């Protein structure tokens, strides 16, 4: 009975080396409850940190591009407003000339 229980224990836990019936350290580490989770969690955290760093660097690059675009748009807006004022003065002058010509005729 004890041999059967020992055999079931070895079969269930898969910790023993088959050749010399000693506990295999690697199998013990792999089959322990906390080690794989801890390693997986550490790897997942490191992976998330790398992804977060990449995301932040991309955000900084995009922010600089957007700031440059905003500066260009503001410059173009000011230029368009100045051109609009010039066109309005030109239209007023042309309207005055038209009125003068109508009165002259």
Short mmCIF file of C-alpha atoms in Angstrom, two decimals:
data_model
loop_
_atom_site.label_atom_id
_atom_site.label_comp_id
_atom_site.label_asym_id
_atom_site.label_seq_id
_atom_site.Cartn_x
_atom_site.Cartn_y
_atom_site.Cartn_z
CA UNK A 1 0.00 0.00 0.00
CA UNK A 2 2.79 2.46 0.84
CA UNK A 3 4.48 1.71 -2.50
CA UNK A 4 1.23 2.46 -4.30
CA UNK A 5 0.77 5.74 -2.43
CA UNK A 6 4.41 6.66 -3.15
CA UNK A 7 3.88 5.87 -6.84
CA UNK A 8 0.71 7.98 -7.00
CA UNK A 9 2.49 10.83 -5.25
CA UNK A 10 5.37 10.70 -7.75
CA UNK A 11 2.96 10.50 -10.66
CA UNK A 12 0.78 13.39 -9.48
CA UNK A 13 3.55 15.78 -8.60
CA UNK A 14 5.99 14.95 -11.40
CA UNK A 15 8.83 16.19 -9.26
CA UNK A 16 11.05 13.15 -9.19
CA UNK A 17 13.73 12.25 -11.66
CA UNK A 18 12.89 8.83 -13.08
CA UNK A 19 16.45 7.52 -13.06
CA UNK A 20 17.40 8.04 -9.43
CA UNK A 21 14.06 8.88 -7.74
CA UNK A 22 15.35 12.20 -6.46
CA UNK A 23 13.48 15.47 -6.62
CA UNK A 24 14.35 17.34 -9.80
CA UNK A 25 15.00 20.99 -8.93
CA UNK A 26 13.87 22.34 -12.29
CA UNK A 27 10.61 20.40 -12.15
CA UNK A 28 10.10 21.61 -8.60
CA UNK A 29 10.50 25.24 -9.67
CA UNK A 30 8.26 24.80 -12.70
CA UNK A 31 5.51 22.99 -10.82
CA UNK A 32 5.52 25.19 -7.75
CA UNK A 33 2.53 27.47 -7.45
CA UNK A 34 4.11 30.89 -7.08
CA UNK A 35 7.23 30.77 -9.27
CA UNK A 36 5.56 30.68 -12.73
CA UNK A 37 3.04 33.32 -11.72
CA UNK A 38 5.75 35.53 -10.25
CA UNK A 39 7.92 35.17 -13.34
CA UNK A 40 4.93 35.77 -15.62
CA UNK A 41 3.84 38.80 -13.59
CA UNK A 42 7.36 40.25 -13.61
CA UNK A 43 7.62 39.72 -17.36
CA UNK A 44 4.17 41.21 -17.89
CA UNK A 45 5.05 44.26 -15.80
CA UNK A 46 8.32 44.75 -17.68
CA UNK A 47 6.50 44.39 -20.99
CA UNK A 48 3.87 46.91 -19.91
CA UNK A 49 6.57 49.36 -18.78
CA UNK A 50 8.31 49.09 -22.16
CA UNK A 51 5.01 49.64 -23.97
CA UNK A 52 4.18 52.58 -21.72
CA UNK A 53 7.59 54.15 -22.36
CA UNK A 54 7.09 53.72 -26.11
CA UNK A 55 3.64 55.27 -25.87
CA UNK A 56 4.94 58.25 -23.90
CA UNK A 57 7.78 58.85 -26.36
CA UNK A 58 5.28 58.66 -29.24
CA UNK A 59 3.03 61.13 -27.43
CA UNK A 60 5.91 63.57 -27.01
CA UNK A 61 6.79 63.28 -30.70
CA UNK A 62 3.15 63.76 -31.71
CA UNK A 63 2.83 66.70 -29.33
CA UNK A 64 5.79 68.45 -30.96
CA UNK A 65 4.35 67.82 -34.42
CA UNK A 66 0.96 69.15 -33.35
CA UNK A 67 2.53 72.25 -31.78
CA UNK A 68 4.39 72.93 -35.03
CA UNK A 69 1.15 72.49 -36.98
CA UNK A 70 -0.73 74.84 -34.63
CA UNK A 71 1.98 77.49 -35.03
CA UNK A 72 1.78 77.18 -38.81
CA UNK A 73 -2.04 77.40 -38.75
CA UNK A 74 -1.94 80.47 -36.53
CA UNK A 75 0.60 82.11 -38.84
CA UNK A 76 -1.59 81.32 -41.85
CA UNK A 77 -4.66 82.64 -40.00
CA UNK A 78 -2.95 85.95 -39.27
CA UNK A 79 -1.77 86.19 -42.86
CA UNK A 80 -5.30 85.46 -44.14
CA UNK A 81 -6.75 88.13 -41.83
CA UNK A 82 -4.22 90.66 -43.12
CA UNK A 83 -5.01 89.73 -46.72
CA UNK A 84 -8.72 90.06 -45.97
CA UNK A 85 -8.21 93.56 -44.57
CA UNK A 86 -6.24 94.53 -47.68
CA UNK A 87 -8.99 93.17 -49.95
CA UNK A 88 -11.63 95.07 -47.98
CA UNK A 89 -9.73 98.34 -48.39
CA UNK A 90 -9.23 97.60 -52.09
CA UNK A 91 -12.96 96.89 -52.46
CA UNK A 92 -13.83 100.14 -50.68
CA UNK A 93 -11.49 102.06 -53.00
CA UNK A 94 -12.99 100.37 -56.04
CA UNK A 95 -16.50 101.11 -54.78
CA UNK A 96 -15.57 104.77 -54.31
CA UNK A 97 -14.10 104.87 -57.82
CA UNK A 98 -17.26 103.27 -59.19
CA UNK A 99 -19.43 105.82 -57.40
CA UNK A 100 -17.24 108.63 -58.69
CA UNK A 101 -17.49 107.31 -62.25
CA UNK A 102 -21.28 106.95 -61.96
CA UNK A 103 -21.52 110.54 -60.75
CA UNK A 104 -19.19 111.69 -63.49
CA UNK A 105 -21.24 110.03 -66.21
#
